[in-house]
PDB file of C-alpha atoms in Angstrom:
ATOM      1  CA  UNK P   6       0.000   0.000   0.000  1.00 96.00           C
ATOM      2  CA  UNK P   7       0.926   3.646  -0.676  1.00 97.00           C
ATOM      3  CA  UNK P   8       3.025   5.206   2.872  1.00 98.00           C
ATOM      4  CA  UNK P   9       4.671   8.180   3.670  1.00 98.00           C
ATOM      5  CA  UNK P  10       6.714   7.524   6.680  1.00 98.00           C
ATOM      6  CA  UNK P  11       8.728  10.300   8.701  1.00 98.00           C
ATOM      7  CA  UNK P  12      11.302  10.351  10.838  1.00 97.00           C
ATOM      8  CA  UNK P  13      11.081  10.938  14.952  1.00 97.00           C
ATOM      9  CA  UNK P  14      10.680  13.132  16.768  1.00 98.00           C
ATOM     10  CA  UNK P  15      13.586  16.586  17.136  1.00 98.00           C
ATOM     11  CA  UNK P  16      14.393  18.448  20.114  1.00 98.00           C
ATOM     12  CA  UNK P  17      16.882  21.871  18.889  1.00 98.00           C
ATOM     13  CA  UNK P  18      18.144  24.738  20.030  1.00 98.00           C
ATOM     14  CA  UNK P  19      17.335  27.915  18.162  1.00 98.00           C
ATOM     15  CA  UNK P  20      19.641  28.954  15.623  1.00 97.00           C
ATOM     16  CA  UNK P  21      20.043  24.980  14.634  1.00 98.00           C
ATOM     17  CA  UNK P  22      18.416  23.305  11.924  1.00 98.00           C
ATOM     18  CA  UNK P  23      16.646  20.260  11.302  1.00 98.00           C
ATOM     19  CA  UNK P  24      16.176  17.690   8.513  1.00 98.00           C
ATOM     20  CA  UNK P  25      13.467  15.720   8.585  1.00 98.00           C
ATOM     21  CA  UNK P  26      13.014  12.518   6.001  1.00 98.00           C
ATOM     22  CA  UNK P  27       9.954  11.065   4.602  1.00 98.00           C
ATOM     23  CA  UNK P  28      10.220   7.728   3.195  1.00 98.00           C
ATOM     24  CA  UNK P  29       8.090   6.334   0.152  1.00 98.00           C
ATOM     25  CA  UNK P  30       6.571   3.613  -0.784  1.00 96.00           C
ATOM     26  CA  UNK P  31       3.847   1.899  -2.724  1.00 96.00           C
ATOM     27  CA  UNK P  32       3.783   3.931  -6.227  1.00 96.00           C
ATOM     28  CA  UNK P  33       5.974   5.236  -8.311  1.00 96.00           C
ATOM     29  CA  UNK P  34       8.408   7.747  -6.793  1.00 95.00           C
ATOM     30  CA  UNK P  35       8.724   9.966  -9.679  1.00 95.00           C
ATOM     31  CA  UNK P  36       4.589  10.172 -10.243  1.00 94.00           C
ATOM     32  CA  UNK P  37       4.594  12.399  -7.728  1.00 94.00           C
ATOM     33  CA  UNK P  38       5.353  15.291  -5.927  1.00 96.00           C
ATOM     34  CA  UNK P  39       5.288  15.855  -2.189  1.00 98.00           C
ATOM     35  CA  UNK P  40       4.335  18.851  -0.266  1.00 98.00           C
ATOM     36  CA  UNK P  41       5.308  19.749   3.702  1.00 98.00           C
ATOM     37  CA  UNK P  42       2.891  21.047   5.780  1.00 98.00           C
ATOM     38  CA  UNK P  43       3.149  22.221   9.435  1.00 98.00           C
ATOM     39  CA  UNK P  44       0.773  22.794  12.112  1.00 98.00           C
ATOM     40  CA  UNK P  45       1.959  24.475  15.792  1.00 98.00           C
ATOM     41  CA  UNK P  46      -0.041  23.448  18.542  1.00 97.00           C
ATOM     42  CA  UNK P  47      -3.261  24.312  18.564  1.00 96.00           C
ATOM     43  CA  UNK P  48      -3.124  26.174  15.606  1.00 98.00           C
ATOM     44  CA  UNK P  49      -4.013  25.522  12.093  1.00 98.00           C
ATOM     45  CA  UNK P  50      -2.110  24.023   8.840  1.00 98.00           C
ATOM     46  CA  UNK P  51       0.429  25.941   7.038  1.00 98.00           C
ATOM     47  CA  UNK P  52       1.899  25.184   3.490  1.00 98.00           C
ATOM     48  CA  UNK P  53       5.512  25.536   3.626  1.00 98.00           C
ATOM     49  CA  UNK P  54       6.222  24.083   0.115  1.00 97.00           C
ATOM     50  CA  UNK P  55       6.398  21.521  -2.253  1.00 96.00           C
ATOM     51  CA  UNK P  56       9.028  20.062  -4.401  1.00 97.00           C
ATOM     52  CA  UNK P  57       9.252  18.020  -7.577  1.00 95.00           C
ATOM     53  CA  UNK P  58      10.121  14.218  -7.579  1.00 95.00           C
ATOM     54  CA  UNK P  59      10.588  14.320 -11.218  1.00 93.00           C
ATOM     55  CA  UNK P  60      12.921  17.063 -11.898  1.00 93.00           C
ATOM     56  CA  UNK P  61      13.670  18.477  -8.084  1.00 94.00           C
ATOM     57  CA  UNK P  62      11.709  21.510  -8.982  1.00 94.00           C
ATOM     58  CA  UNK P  63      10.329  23.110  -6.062  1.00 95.00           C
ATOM     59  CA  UNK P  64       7.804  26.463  -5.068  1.00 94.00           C
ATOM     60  CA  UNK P  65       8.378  27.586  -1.094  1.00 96.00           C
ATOM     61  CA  UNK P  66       5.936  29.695   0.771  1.00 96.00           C
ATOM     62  CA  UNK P  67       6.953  33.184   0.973  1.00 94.00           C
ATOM     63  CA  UNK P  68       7.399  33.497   4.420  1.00 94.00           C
ATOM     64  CA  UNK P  69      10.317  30.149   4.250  1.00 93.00           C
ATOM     65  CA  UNK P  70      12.258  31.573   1.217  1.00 91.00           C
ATOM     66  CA  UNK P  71      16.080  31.574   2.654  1.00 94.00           C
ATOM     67  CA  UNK P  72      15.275  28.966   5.463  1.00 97.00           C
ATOM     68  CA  UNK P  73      13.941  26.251   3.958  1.00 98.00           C
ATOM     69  CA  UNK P  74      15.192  23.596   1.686  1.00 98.00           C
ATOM     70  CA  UNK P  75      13.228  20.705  -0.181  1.00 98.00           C
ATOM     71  CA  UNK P  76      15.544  17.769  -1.367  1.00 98.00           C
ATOM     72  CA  UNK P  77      14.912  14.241  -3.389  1.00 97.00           C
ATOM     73  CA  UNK P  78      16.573  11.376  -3.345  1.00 97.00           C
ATOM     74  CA  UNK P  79      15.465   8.893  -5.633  1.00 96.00           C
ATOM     75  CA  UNK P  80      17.616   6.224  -5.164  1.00 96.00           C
ATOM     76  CA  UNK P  81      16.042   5.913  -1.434  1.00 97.00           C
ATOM     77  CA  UNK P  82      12.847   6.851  -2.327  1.00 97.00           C
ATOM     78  CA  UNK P  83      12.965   9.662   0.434  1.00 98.00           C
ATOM     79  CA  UNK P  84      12.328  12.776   0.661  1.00 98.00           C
ATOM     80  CA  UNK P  85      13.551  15.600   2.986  1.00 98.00           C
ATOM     81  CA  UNK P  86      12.718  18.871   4.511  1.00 98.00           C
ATOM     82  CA  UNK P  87      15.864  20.806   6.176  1.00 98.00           C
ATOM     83  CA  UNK P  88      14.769  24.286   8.116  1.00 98.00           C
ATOM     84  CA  UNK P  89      17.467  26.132   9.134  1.00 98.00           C
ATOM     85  CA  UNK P  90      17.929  29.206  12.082  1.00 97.00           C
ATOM     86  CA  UNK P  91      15.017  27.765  14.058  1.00 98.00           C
ATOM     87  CA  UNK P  92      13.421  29.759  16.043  1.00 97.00           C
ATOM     88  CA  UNK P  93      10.922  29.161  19.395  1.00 97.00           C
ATOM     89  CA  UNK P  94       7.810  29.522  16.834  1.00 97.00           C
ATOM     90  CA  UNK P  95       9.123  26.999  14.568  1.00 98.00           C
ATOM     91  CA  UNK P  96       8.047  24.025  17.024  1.00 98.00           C
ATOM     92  CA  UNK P  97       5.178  22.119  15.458  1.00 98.00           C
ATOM     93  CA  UNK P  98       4.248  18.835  13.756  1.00 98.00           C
ATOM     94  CA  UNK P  99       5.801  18.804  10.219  1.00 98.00           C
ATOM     95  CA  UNK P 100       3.631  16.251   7.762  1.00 98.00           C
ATOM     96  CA  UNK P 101       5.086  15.591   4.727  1.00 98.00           C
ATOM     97  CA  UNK P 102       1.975  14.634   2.125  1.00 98.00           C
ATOM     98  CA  UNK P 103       1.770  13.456  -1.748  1.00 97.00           C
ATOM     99  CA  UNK P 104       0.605  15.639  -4.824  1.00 95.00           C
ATOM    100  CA  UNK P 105       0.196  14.561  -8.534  1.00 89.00           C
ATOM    101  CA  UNK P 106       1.609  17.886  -9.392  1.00 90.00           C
ATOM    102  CA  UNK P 107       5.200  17.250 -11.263  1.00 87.00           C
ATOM    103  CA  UNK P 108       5.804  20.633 -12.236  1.00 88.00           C
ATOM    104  CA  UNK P 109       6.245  24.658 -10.951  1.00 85.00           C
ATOM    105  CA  UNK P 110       4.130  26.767 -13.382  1.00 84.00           C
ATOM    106  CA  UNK P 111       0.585  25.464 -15.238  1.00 81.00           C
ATOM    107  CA  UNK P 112      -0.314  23.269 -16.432  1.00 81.00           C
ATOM    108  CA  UNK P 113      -0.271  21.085 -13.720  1.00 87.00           C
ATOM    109  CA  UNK P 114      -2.374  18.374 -12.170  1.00 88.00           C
ATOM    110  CA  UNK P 115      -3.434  18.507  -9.082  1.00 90.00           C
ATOM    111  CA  UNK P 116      -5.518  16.200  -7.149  1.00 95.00           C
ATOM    112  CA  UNK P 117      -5.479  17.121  -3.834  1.00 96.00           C
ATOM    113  CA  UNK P 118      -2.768  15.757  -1.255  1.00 97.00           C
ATOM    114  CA  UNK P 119      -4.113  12.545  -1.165  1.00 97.00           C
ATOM    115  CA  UNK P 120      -1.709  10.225   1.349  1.00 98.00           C
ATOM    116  CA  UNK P 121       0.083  12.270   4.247  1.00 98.00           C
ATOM    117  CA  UNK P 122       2.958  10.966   6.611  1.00 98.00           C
ATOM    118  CA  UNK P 123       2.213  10.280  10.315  1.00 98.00           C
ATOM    119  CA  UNK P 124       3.993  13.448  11.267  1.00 98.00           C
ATOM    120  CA  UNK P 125       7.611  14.405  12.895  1.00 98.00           C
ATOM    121  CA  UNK P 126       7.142  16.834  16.096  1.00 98.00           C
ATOM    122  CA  UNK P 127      10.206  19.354  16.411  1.00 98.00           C
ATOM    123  CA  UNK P 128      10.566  21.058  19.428  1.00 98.00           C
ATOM    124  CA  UNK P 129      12.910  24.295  19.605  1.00 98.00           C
ATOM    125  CA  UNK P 130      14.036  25.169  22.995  1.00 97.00           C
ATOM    126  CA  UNK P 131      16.596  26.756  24.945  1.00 95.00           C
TER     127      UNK P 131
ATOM    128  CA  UNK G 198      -0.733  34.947  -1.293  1.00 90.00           C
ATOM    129  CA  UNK G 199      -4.297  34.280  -1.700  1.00 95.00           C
ATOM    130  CA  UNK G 200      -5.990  34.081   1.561  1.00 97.00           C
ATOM    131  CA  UNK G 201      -8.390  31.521   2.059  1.00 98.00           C
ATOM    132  CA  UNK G 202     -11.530  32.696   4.672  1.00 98.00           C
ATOM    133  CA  UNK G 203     -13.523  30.353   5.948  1.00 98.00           C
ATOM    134  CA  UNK G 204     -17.117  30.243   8.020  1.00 97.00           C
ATOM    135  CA  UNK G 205     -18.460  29.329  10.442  1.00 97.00           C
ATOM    136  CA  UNK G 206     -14.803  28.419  12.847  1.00 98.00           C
ATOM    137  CA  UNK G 207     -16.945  25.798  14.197  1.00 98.00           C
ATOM    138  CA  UNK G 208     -19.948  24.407  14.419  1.00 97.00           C
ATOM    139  CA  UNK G 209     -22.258  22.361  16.452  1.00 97.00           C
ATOM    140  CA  UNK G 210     -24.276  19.460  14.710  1.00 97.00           C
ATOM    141  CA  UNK G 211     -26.871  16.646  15.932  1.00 97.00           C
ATOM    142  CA  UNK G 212     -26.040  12.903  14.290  1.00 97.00           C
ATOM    143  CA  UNK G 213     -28.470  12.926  11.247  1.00 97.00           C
ATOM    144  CA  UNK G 214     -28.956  16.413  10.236  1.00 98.00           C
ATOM    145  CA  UNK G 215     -26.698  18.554   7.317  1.00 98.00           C
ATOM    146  CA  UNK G 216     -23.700  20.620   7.744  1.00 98.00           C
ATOM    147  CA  UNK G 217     -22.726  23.241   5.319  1.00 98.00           C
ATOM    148  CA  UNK G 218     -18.933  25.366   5.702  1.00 98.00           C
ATOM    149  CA  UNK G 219     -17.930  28.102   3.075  1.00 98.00           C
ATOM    150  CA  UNK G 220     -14.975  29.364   2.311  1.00 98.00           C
ATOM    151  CA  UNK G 221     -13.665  32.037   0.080  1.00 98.00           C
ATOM    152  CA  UNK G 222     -10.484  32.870  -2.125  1.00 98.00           C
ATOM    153  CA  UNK G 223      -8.999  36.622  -2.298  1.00 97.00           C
ATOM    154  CA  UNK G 224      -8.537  35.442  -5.905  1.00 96.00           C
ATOM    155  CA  UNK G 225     -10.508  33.322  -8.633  1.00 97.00           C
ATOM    156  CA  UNK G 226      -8.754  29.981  -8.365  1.00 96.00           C
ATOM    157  CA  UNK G 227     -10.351  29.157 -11.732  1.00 95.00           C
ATOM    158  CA  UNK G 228      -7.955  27.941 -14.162  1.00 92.00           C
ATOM    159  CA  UNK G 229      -8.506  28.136 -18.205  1.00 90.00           C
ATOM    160  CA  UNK G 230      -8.462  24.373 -17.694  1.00 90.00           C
ATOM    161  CA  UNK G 231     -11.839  24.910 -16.118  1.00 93.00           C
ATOM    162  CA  UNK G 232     -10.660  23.537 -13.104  1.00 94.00           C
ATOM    163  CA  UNK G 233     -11.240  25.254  -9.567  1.00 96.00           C
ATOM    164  CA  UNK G 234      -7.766  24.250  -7.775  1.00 96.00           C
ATOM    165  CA  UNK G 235      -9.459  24.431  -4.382  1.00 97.00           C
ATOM    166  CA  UNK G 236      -9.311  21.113  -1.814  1.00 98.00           C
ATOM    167  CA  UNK G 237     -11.042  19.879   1.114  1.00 98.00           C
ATOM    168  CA  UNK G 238      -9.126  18.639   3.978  1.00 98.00           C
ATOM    169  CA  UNK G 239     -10.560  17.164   7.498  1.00 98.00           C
ATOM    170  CA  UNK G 240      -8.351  16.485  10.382  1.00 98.00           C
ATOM    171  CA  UNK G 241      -9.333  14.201  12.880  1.00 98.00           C
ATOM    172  CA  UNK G 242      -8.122  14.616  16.731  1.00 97.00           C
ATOM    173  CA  UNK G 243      -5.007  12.898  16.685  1.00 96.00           C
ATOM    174  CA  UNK G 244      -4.875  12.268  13.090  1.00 98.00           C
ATOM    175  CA  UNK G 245      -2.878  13.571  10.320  1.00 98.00           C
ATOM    176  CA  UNK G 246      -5.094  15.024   7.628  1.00 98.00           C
ATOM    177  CA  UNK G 247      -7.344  13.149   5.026  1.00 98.00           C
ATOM    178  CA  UNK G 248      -8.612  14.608   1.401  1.00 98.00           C
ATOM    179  CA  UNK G 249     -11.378  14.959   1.182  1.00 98.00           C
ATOM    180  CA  UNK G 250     -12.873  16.689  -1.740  1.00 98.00           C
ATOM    181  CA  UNK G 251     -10.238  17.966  -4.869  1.00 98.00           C
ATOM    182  CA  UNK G 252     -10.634  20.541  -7.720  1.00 96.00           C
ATOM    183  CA  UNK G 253     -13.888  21.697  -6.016  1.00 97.00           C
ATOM    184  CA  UNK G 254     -16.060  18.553  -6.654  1.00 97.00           C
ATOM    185  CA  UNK G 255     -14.450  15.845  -6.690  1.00 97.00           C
ATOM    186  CA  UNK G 256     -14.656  13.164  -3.969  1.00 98.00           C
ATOM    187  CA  UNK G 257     -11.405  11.584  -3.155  1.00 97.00           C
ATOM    188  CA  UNK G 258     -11.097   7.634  -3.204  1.00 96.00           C
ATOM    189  CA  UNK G 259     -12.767   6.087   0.038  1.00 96.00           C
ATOM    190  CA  UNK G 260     -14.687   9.072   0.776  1.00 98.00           C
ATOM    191  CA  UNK G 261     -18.418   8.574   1.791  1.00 97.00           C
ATOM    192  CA  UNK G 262     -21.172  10.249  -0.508  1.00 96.00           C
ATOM    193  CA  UNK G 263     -22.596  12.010   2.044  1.00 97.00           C
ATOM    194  CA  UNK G 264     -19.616  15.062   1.560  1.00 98.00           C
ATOM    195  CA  UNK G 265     -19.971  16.800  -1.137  1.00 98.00           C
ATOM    196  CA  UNK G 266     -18.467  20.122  -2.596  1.00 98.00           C
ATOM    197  CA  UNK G 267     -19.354  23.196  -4.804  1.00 98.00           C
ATOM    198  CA  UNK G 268     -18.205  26.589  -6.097  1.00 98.00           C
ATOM    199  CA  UNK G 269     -16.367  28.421  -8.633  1.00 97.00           C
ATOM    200  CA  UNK G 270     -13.916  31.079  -8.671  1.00 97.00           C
ATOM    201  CA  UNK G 271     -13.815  32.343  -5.179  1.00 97.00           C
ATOM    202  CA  UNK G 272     -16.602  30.837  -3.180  1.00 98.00           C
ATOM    203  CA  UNK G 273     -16.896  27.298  -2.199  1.00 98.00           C
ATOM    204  CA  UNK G 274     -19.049  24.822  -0.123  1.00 98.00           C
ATOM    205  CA  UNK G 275     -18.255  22.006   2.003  1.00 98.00           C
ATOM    206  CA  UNK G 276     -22.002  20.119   2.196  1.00 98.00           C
ATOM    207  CA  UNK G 277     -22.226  16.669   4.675  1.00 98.00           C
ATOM    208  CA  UNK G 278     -25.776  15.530   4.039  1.00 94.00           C
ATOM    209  CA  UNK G 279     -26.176  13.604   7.226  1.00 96.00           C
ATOM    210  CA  UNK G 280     -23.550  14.151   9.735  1.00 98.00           C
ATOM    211  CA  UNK G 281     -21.832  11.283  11.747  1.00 97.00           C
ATOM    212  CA  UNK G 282     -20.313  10.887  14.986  1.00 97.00           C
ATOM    213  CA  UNK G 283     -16.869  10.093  13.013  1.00 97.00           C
ATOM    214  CA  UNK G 284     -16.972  13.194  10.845  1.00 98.00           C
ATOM    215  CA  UNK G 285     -16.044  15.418  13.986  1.00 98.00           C
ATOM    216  CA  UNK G 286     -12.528  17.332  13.908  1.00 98.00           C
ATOM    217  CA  UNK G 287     -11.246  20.278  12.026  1.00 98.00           C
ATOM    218  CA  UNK G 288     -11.794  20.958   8.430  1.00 98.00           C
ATOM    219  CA  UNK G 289      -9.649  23.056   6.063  1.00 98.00           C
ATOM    220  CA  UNK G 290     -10.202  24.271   2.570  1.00 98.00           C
ATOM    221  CA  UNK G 291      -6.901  24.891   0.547  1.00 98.00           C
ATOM    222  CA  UNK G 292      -5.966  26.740  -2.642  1.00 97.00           C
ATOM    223  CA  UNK G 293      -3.657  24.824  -4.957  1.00 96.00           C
ATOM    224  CA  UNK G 294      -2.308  27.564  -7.387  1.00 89.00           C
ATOM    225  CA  UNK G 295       1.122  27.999  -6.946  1.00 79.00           C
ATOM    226  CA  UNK G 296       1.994  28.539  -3.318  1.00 92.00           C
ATOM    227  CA  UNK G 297      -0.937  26.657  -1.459  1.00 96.00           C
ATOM    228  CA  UNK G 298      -2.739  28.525   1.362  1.00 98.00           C
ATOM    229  CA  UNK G 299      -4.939  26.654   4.134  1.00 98.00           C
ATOM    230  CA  UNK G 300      -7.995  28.253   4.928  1.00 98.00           C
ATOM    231  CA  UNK G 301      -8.414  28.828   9.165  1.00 98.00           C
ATOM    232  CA  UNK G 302     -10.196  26.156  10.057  1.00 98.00           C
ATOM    233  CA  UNK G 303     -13.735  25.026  11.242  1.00 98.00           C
ATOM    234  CA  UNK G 304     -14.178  22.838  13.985  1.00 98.00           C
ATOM    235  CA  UNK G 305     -17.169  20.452  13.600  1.00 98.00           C
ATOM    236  CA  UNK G 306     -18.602  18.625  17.228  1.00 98.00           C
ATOM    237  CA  UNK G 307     -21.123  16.642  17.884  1.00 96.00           C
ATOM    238  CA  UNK G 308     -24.631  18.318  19.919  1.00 93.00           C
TER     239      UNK G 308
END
């Protein structure tokens, strides 16, 4: 069956970073591409971005440009998610969650984030 | 970034009657395609989120035919004809053009 699985659980400092992986499996790697998503506790989700499976294309959100970093590695199937200069708001769950869209500008398809990851909780404190 | 509004933040509904959210774009997220690039997402406690409803209408595999969505351009409707005890939790409507924004959330209990 089609999984997303992430790594555990982070505890950093601020001004660290963290990479969180999210392993695939099920369908074929390249068919899709994978979005990260986080939600802070008791809050909402947020979009942080998406990146391309097929040709390592990727689209941030506006407020992670500089900090955030979207990587593929095919041969493993994974797929990772490295934030750097955390900061105290930066501790949520991250998800990472599959999209049929392969490419930055239209025409794309898109049909909705259909299979999600279990989540990773980081945690930045002093 | 198009913000994504949506209403009521929560709601109260008894087992067997409807449930209706809205939410609205800051921007048409009609494409030429003729496709409104707007999803449905519901969080259960303690769950990671589950599709629900993509490109406006469409139901996503495994999803019972009791949700439903409409719209176009900028204003959209989550419909559950008959609400269940398992359809309680948080549900978010989501723009897909470009950089994706979540709407705020409405939290759905059970009277």
């Amino acid at each position: 069956q089609v999984q997303l699985v992430q790594s555990g659980a982070e505890v950093k400092k601020p001004g660290a970073s963290v990479k969180v992986s999210c392993k695939t499996s099920g369908y074929t790697f390249i068919s899709y591409g994978v979005n990260w998503v986080r939600q802070a506790p008791g809050q909402g989700l947020e979009w942080m971005g998406w990146v391309s499976t097929y040709n390592d294309d990727t689209n941030y959100a506006q407020k992670m440009q500089g900090r955030v970093s979207m990587t593929t590695d095919t041969s493993t199937r994974t797929v990772y998610m490295e934030l750097r200069s955390l900061r105290s708001d930066d501790t949520a769950v991250y998800y990472c969650a599959r999209d049929s869209r392969l490419y930055t500008n239209f025409p794309y398809s898109h049909y909705g984030m259909d299979v999600w990851g279990q989540g990773t909780t980081v945690t930045v404190s002093s | 970034d198009i913000v994504m509004t949506q209403s009521p933040l929560s709601l109260s509904v008894t087992p067997g009657e409807p449930a209706s959210i809205s939410c609205r774009s800051s921007q048409s997220v009609l494409q030429s395609n003729g496709d409104n690039y707007l999803d449905w997402y519901l969080q259960k406690p303690g769950q990671s989120p589950q599709l629900l409803i993509y490109l406006g209408s469409n139901r996503a595999s495994g999803v019972p035919d009791r949700f439903s969505g409409s719209g176009s351009g900028t204003d959209f409707t989550l419909k559950i004809n008959k609400v269940e005890a398992e359809d309680v939790g948080v549900y978010y409507c989501m723009q897909a053009l470009q950089t994706y924004t979540f709407g705020q959330g409405t939290k759905l209990e059970i009277k």
